[in-house]
PDB file of C-alpha atoms in Angstrom:
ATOM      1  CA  UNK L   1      26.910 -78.150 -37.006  1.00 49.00           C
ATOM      2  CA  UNK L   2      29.865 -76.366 -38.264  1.00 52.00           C
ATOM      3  CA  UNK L   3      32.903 -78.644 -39.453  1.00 52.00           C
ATOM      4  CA  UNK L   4      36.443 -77.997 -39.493  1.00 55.00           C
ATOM      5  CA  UNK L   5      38.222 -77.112 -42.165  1.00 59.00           C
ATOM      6  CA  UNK L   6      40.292 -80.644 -42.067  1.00 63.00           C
ATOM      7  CA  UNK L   7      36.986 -82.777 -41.725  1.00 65.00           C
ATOM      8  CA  UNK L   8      35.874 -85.334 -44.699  1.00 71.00           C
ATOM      9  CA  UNK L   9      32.603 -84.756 -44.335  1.00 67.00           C
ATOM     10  CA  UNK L  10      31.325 -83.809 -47.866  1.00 72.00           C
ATOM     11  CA  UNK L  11      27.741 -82.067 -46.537  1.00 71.00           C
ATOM     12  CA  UNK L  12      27.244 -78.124 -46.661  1.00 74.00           C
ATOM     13  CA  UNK L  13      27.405 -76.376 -43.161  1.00 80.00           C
ATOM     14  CA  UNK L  14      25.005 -73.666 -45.466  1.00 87.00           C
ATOM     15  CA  UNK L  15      22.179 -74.300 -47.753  1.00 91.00           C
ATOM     16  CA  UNK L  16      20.969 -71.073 -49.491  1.00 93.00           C
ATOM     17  CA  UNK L  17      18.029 -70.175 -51.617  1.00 96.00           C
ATOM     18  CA  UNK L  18      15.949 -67.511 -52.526  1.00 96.00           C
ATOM     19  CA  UNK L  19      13.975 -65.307 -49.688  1.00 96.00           C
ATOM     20  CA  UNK L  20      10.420 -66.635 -50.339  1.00 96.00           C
ATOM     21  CA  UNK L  21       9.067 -62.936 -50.466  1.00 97.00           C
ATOM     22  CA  UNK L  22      10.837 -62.944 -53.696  1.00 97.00           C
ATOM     23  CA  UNK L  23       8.174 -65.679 -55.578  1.00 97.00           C
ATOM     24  CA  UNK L  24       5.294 -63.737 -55.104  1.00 95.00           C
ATOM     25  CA  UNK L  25       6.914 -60.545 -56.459  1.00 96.00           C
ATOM     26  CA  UNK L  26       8.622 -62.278 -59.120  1.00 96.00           C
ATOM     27  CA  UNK L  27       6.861 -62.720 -62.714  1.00 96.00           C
ATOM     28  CA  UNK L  28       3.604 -64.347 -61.921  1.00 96.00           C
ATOM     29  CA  UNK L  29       4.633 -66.964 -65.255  1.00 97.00           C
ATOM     30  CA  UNK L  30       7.416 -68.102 -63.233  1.00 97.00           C
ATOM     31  CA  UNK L  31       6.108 -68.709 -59.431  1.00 97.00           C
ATOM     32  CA  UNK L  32       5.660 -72.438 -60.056  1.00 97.00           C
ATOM     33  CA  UNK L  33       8.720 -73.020 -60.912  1.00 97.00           C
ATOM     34  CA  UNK L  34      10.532 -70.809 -58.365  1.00 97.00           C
ATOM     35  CA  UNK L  35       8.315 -72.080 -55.773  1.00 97.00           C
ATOM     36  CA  UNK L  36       9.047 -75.754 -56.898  1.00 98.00           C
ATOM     37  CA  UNK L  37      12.574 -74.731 -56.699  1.00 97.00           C
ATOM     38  CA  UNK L  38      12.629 -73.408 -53.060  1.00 97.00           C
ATOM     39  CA  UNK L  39      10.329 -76.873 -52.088  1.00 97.00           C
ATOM     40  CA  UNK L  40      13.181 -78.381 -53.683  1.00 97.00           C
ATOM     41  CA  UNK L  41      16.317 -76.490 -51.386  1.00 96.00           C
ATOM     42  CA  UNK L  42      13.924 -77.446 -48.119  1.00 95.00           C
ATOM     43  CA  UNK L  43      13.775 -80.415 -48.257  1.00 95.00           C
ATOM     44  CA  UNK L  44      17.973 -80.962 -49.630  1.00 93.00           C
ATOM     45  CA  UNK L  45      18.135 -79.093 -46.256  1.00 92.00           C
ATOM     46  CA  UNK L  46      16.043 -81.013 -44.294  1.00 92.00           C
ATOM     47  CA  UNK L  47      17.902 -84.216 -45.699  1.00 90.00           C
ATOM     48  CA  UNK L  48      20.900 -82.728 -44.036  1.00 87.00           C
ATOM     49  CA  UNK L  49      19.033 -82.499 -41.040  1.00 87.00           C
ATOM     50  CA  UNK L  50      18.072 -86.158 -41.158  1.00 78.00           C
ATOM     51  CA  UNK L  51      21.767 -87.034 -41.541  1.00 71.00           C
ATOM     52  CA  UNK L  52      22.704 -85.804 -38.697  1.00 63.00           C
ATOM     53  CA  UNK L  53      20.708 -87.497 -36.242  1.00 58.00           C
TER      54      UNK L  53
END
């Protein structure tokens, strides 16, 4: 759903986050919270989603 460069729509036509590969071989102290934080870009992307239709 790309946009053009003169539309007013304020949404992102990217959403990026962290490969999920990279929790589990990331510090083992901080996989909740990286874990919680890729749960957390999903679902601002599939709000985006939702938007849409």
């Amino acid at each position: 759903m790309p946009t053009s460069p003169e539309s007013n729509d304020p949404r992102p036509d990217l959403v990026v986050t962290v490969h999920p590969s990279s929790i589990l071989r990331g510090p083992p102290e901080a996989r909740d919270e990286s874990f919680a934080g890729l749960v957390a870009d999903l679902r601002f992307a599939a709000s985006l989603l939702d938007a849409t239709v």
